[in-house]
Tab-separated table of C-alpha atoms in Angstrom:
chain	number	residue	atom	x	y	z
A	1	MET	CA	56.988	-29.811	-76.821
A	2	TYR	CA	58.820	-30.055	-73.538
A	3	ASN	CA	62.790	-29.708	-73.795
A	4	THR	CA	63.389	-30.031	-70.208
A	5	VAL	CA	61.520	-31.672	-67.134
A	6	LEU	CA	61.582	-30.738	-63.536
A	7	PHE	CA	60.969	-33.427	-61.080
A	8	ASP	CA	59.766	-32.902	-57.257
A	9	LEU	CA	61.670	-35.540	-55.125
A	10	ASP	CA	59.311	-36.741	-52.152
A	11	GLY	CA	56.148	-38.060	-53.314
A	12	THR	CA	57.020	-37.879	-56.979
A	13	LEU	CA	60.199	-39.856	-57.662
A	14	THR	CA	60.389	-41.818	-54.092
A	15	ASP	CA	58.007	-42.536	-51.173
A	16	SER	CA	59.894	-40.970	-48.430
A	17	ALA	CA	57.139	-40.811	-45.910
A	18	PRO	CA	58.228	-43.149	-43.448
A	19	GLY	CA	61.763	-41.541	-43.042
A	20	ILE	CA	60.194	-37.963	-43.045
A	21	ILE	CA	57.654	-38.794	-40.389
A	22	ASN	CA	59.949	-40.949	-38.250
A	23	SER	CA	62.267	-37.903	-38.144
A	24	ILE	CA	59.481	-35.516	-37.345
A	25	ARG	CA	58.329	-37.808	-34.292
A	26	TYR	CA	61.966	-37.841	-33.313
A	27	ALA	CA	62.171	-33.927	-33.086
A	28	LEU	CA	59.055	-33.819	-31.295
A	29	ASN	CA	59.523	-36.316	-28.871
A	30	LYS	CA	63.070	-34.988	-28.343
A	31	LEU	CA	61.506	-31.598	-27.445
A	32	ASN	CA	58.681	-33.066	-25.240
A	33	ILE	CA	55.762	-32.149	-27.791
A	34	GLU	CA	52.874	-34.384	-28.115
A	35	VAL	CA	52.455	-35.738	-31.511
A	36	ASN	CA	49.556	-35.151	-33.476
A	37	GLU	CA	49.451	-37.953	-36.022
A	38	LYS	CA	47.170	-36.223	-38.404
A	39	THR	CA	49.615	-33.494	-38.840
A	40	LEU	CA	52.421	-35.582	-40.329
A	41	ASN	CA	51.920	-36.238	-44.017
A	42	ASN	CA	51.304	-32.371	-44.277
A	43	PHE	CA	54.993	-32.375	-43.489
A	44	ILE	CA	56.083	-33.903	-46.796
A	45	GLY	CA	56.699	-31.396	-49.203
A	46	PRO	CA	56.543	-27.918	-47.850
A	47	PRO	CA	59.486	-26.259	-46.037
A	48	LEU	CA	59.805	-27.943	-42.291
A	49	VAL	CA	60.556	-24.365	-40.571
A	50	LYS	CA	56.798	-23.345	-41.933
A	51	SER	CA	55.400	-26.797	-41.073
A	52	PHE	CA	56.638	-26.699	-37.660
A	53	ALA	CA	55.070	-23.241	-37.403
A	54	LYS	CA	51.807	-23.970	-38.622
A	55	TYR	CA	51.144	-27.329	-37.023
A	56	TYR	CA	52.497	-26.902	-33.593
A	57	GLY	CA	52.694	-23.045	-32.815
A	58	MET	CA	56.430	-22.614	-32.757
A	59	ASN	CA	58.024	-19.050	-33.561
A	60	GLU	CA	60.960	-18.935	-35.950
A	61	GLU	CA	63.600	-19.891	-33.673
A	62	GLU	CA	61.851	-22.699	-32.075
A	63	SER	CA	61.300	-24.134	-35.509
A	64	ARG	CA	64.694	-23.834	-36.746
A	65	ASN	CA	65.850	-25.601	-33.769
A	66	ALA	CA	63.149	-28.293	-34.454
A	67	VAL	CA	64.439	-28.817	-37.919
A	68	GLU	CA	68.293	-29.227	-36.492
A	69	ILE	CA	66.930	-31.977	-34.175
A	70	TYR	CA	65.095	-33.445	-37.321
A	71	ARG	CA	68.148	-33.701	-39.022
A	72	GLU	CA	70.006	-35.834	-36.616
A	73	TYR	CA	67.623	-38.689	-37.144
A	74	PHE	CA	67.181	-37.808	-41.077
A	75	THR	CA	71.002	-37.774	-41.601
A	76	ASP	CA	71.601	-40.721	-39.833
A	77	LYS	CA	68.508	-43.011	-40.744
A	78	GLY	CA	65.355	-41.349	-42.066
A	79	MET	CA	66.449	-40.349	-45.750
A	80	PHE	CA	67.353	-44.168	-46.439
A	81	GLU	CA	63.727	-44.986	-44.971
A	82	ASN	CA	62.545	-44.468	-48.507
A	83	SER	CA	62.027	-46.535	-51.726
A	84	VAL	CA	61.694	-45.470	-55.416
A	85	TYR	CA	58.100	-45.612	-57.142
A	86	PRO	CA	57.751	-48.612	-59.001
A	87	GLY	CA	57.872	-47.436	-62.844
A	88	ILE	CA	59.886	-44.506	-62.135
A	89	GLU	CA	63.350	-45.346	-63.463
A	90	ASP	CA	61.764	-46.781	-66.618
A	91	SER	CA	60.043	-43.471	-66.986
A	92	LEU	CA	63.235	-41.645	-66.548
A	93	LYS	CA	65.074	-43.750	-68.994
A	94	LYS	CA	62.548	-43.440	-71.560
A	95	LEU	CA	62.574	-39.581	-71.407
A	96	LYS	CA	66.349	-39.605	-71.388
A	97	ASP	CA	66.187	-41.863	-74.334
A	98	ALA	CA	63.892	-39.096	-76.097
A	99	GLY	CA	66.409	-36.448	-75.753
A	100	LYS	CA	64.743	-34.499	-72.506
A	101	ARG	CA	66.902	-32.631	-70.123
A	102	LEU	CA	66.080	-33.757	-66.745
A	103	LEU	CA	66.281	-31.598	-63.311
A	104	VAL	CA	65.251	-32.173	-59.969
A	105	CYS	CA	63.314	-29.255	-58.272
A	106	THR	CA	62.653	-30.074	-54.569
A	107	ALA	CA	62.573	-27.994	-51.236
A	108	LYS	CA	64.466	-30.679	-49.570
A	109	PRO	CA	68.084	-29.463	-48.978
A	110	GLU	CA	70.026	-30.099	-51.912
A	111	VAL	CA	72.927	-32.227	-50.192
A	112	PHE	CA	70.238	-34.561	-49.225
A	113	ALA	CA	68.617	-34.961	-52.654
A	114	GLU	CA	71.831	-35.712	-54.211
A	115	THR	CA	72.488	-38.260	-51.315
A	116	ILE	CA	69.093	-39.887	-51.761
A	117	LEU	CA	69.318	-40.074	-55.679
A	118	LYS	CA	72.908	-41.455	-55.546
A	119	HIS	CA	71.844	-44.222	-53.103
A	120	PHE	CA	69.079	-45.172	-55.308
A	121	ASN	CA	71.358	-45.040	-58.511
A	122	LEU	CA	69.041	-42.436	-60.065
A	123	ASP	CA	71.475	-39.489	-59.768
A	124	GLY	CA	72.727	-40.129	-63.339
A	125	TYR	CA	69.472	-39.495	-64.920
A	126	PHE	CA	69.618	-35.744	-63.825
A	127	ASP	CA	71.479	-32.987	-65.558
A	128	TYR	CA	71.163	-30.932	-62.263
A	129	ILE	CA	69.759	-31.630	-58.761
A	130	GLY	CA	68.290	-28.414	-57.423
A	131	GLY	CA	67.191	-27.885	-53.782
A	132	SER	CA	67.375	-25.423	-50.559
A	133	LEU	CA	70.357	-24.775	-48.668
A	134	MET	CA	71.132	-26.113	-44.940
A	135	ASP	CA	71.102	-22.668	-43.402
A	136	GLU	CA	67.220	-22.619	-44.278
A	137	THR	CA	67.698	-20.354	-47.411
A	138	ARG	CA	66.243	-20.957	-50.650
A	139	THR	CA	63.637	-23.034	-48.989
A	140	SER	CA	60.385	-22.784	-51.098
A	141	LYS	CA	59.825	-24.234	-54.312
A	142	SER	CA	59.348	-21.027	-56.026
A	143	GLU	CA	62.744	-19.929	-55.220
A	144	VAL	CA	64.213	-23.320	-55.933
A	145	MET	CA	62.453	-22.960	-59.384
A	146	ARG	CA	63.827	-19.406	-60.196
A	147	TYR	CA	67.244	-20.773	-59.250
A	148	LEU	CA	67.291	-23.596	-61.473
A	149	ILE	CA	65.761	-21.419	-64.496
A	150	ASN	CA	68.381	-18.730	-63.981
A	151	LEU	CA	71.461	-21.302	-63.448
A	152	CYS	CA	70.431	-23.717	-66.185
A	153	GLU	CA	68.779	-20.980	-68.659
A	154	LEU	CA	65.625	-22.473	-69.183
A	155	ASP	CA	63.026	-21.755	-71.744
A	156	VAL	CA	59.692	-21.948	-69.594
A	157	LYS	CA	57.713	-22.184	-72.521
A	158	HIS	CA	59.250	-25.865	-73.255
A	159	THR	CA	59.791	-26.674	-69.254
A	160	VAL	CA	57.366	-28.651	-67.405
A	161	MET	CA	57.497	-29.214	-63.634
A	162	VAL	CA	56.176	-32.739	-62.184
A	163	GLY	CA	55.199	-32.891	-58.802
A	164	ASP	CA	52.649	-33.992	-56.304
A	165	ARG	CA	51.707	-31.011	-54.166
A	166	ALA	CA	49.996	-27.722	-54.473
A	167	ASP	CA	53.562	-26.213	-53.937
A	168	ASP	CA	54.706	-27.575	-57.012
A	169	VAL	CA	51.951	-26.391	-59.188
A	170	ASN	CA	51.820	-22.853	-57.566
A	171	ALA	CA	55.507	-22.584	-58.138
A	172	ALA	CA	55.007	-23.676	-61.954
A	173	ARG	CA	52.229	-21.140	-62.268
A	174	GLY	CA	54.284	-18.278	-60.776
A	175	ALA	CA	57.069	-19.075	-63.360
A	176	HIS	CA	54.628	-19.341	-66.391
A	177	MET	CA	55.489	-22.916	-66.596
A	178	ASP	CA	53.264	-25.995	-67.048
A	179	CYS	CA	52.874	-28.496	-64.031
A	180	ILE	CA	51.820	-32.156	-64.388
A	181	ALA	CA	50.175	-33.167	-61.032
A	182	VAL	CA	50.777	-37.032	-59.950
A	183	PHE	CA	47.938	-38.537	-58.083
A	184	TYR	CA	50.282	-41.445	-56.502
A	185	GLY	CA	52.073	-39.091	-54.184
A	186	TYR	CA	50.975	-37.084	-50.827
A	187	GLY	CA	48.568	-34.289	-52.333
A	188	SER	CA	45.129	-35.211	-53.050
A	189	PRO	CA	43.303	-34.764	-56.315
A	190	VAL	CA	41.206	-31.647	-54.497
A	191	GLU	CA	44.821	-30.041	-53.204
A	192	LEU	CA	46.158	-30.292	-56.830
A	193	THR	CA	42.993	-29.425	-58.757
A	194	THR	CA	42.266	-26.450	-56.436
A	195	ALA	CA	45.801	-25.285	-57.013
A	196	GLY	CA	45.128	-24.792	-60.751
A	197	ALA	CA	46.658	-27.983	-62.105
A	198	LYS	CA	45.385	-28.945	-65.288
A	199	PHE	CA	47.458	-31.950	-66.306
A	200	PHE	CA	47.514	-35.095	-64.378
A	201	CYS	CA	48.961	-38.803	-64.114
A	202	GLY	CA	48.205	-41.256	-61.865
A	203	ASN	CA	50.651	-43.897	-62.221
A	204	PRO	CA	54.687	-43.151	-62.235
A	205	ALA	CA	54.864	-45.988	-64.813
A	206	SER	CA	52.843	-43.946	-67.287
A	207	LEU	CA	54.735	-40.504	-66.484
A	208	ALA	CA	56.904	-40.783	-69.593
A	209	ASP	CA	54.306	-41.505	-71.982
A	210	VAL	CA	52.284	-38.472	-70.590
A	211	ILE	CA	55.163	-35.973	-71.152
A	212	LEU	CA	55.960	-37.648	-74.598
A	213	GLU	CA	52.480	-37.168	-75.420
A	214	PHE	CA	52.932	-33.305	-75.732
A	215	ASP	CA	55.409	-33.696	-78.498
A	216	THR	CA	52.771	-34.901	-80.903
A	217	VAL	CA	50.525	-31.717	-79.910
A	218	LYS	CA	50.837	-29.184	-82.512
């Protein structure tokens, strides 16, 4: 039985790709760097500093500068170029009605995650919204997860992570926590199975049922 459920944000609760991709394009254009369209979806999920370094060869200082420029657009427009996956709110309500404790575990800055969830009237479902800090610390999913485990005194044996990328699966495995990988987000089935995911969900509307099914497992 899972008493607590940790949710990733981008690609799990909301379809945030348009705003993130537009913010990446804005930053690269302002830096006079040619946009490689094939790289853009890869920015959704992992820390931005690492992605700018990996896909555009930036050093740490350049990557941090790119993130600052990215946030100019994201803060003004990008975070709202976003939509809640159909069926997610019903799943959250069903889990809350079943007595589950719901938390958000995202690599996105905590202040942005709070604003986005409040904008979509989803913030009331969560006991705590955990994310990275604006000074680019506590940026990895593993760091955010450890923060939540300590802060909220989570029993990892009765906690499950729900996410759409390998980072979610790897963070959960590192914390000795189960993970339900969702196929409707931005990570491919190959990425998620290669990372070691054992439990899966292909539809946000059935997410609560997948989680609650474990309550019947003895």
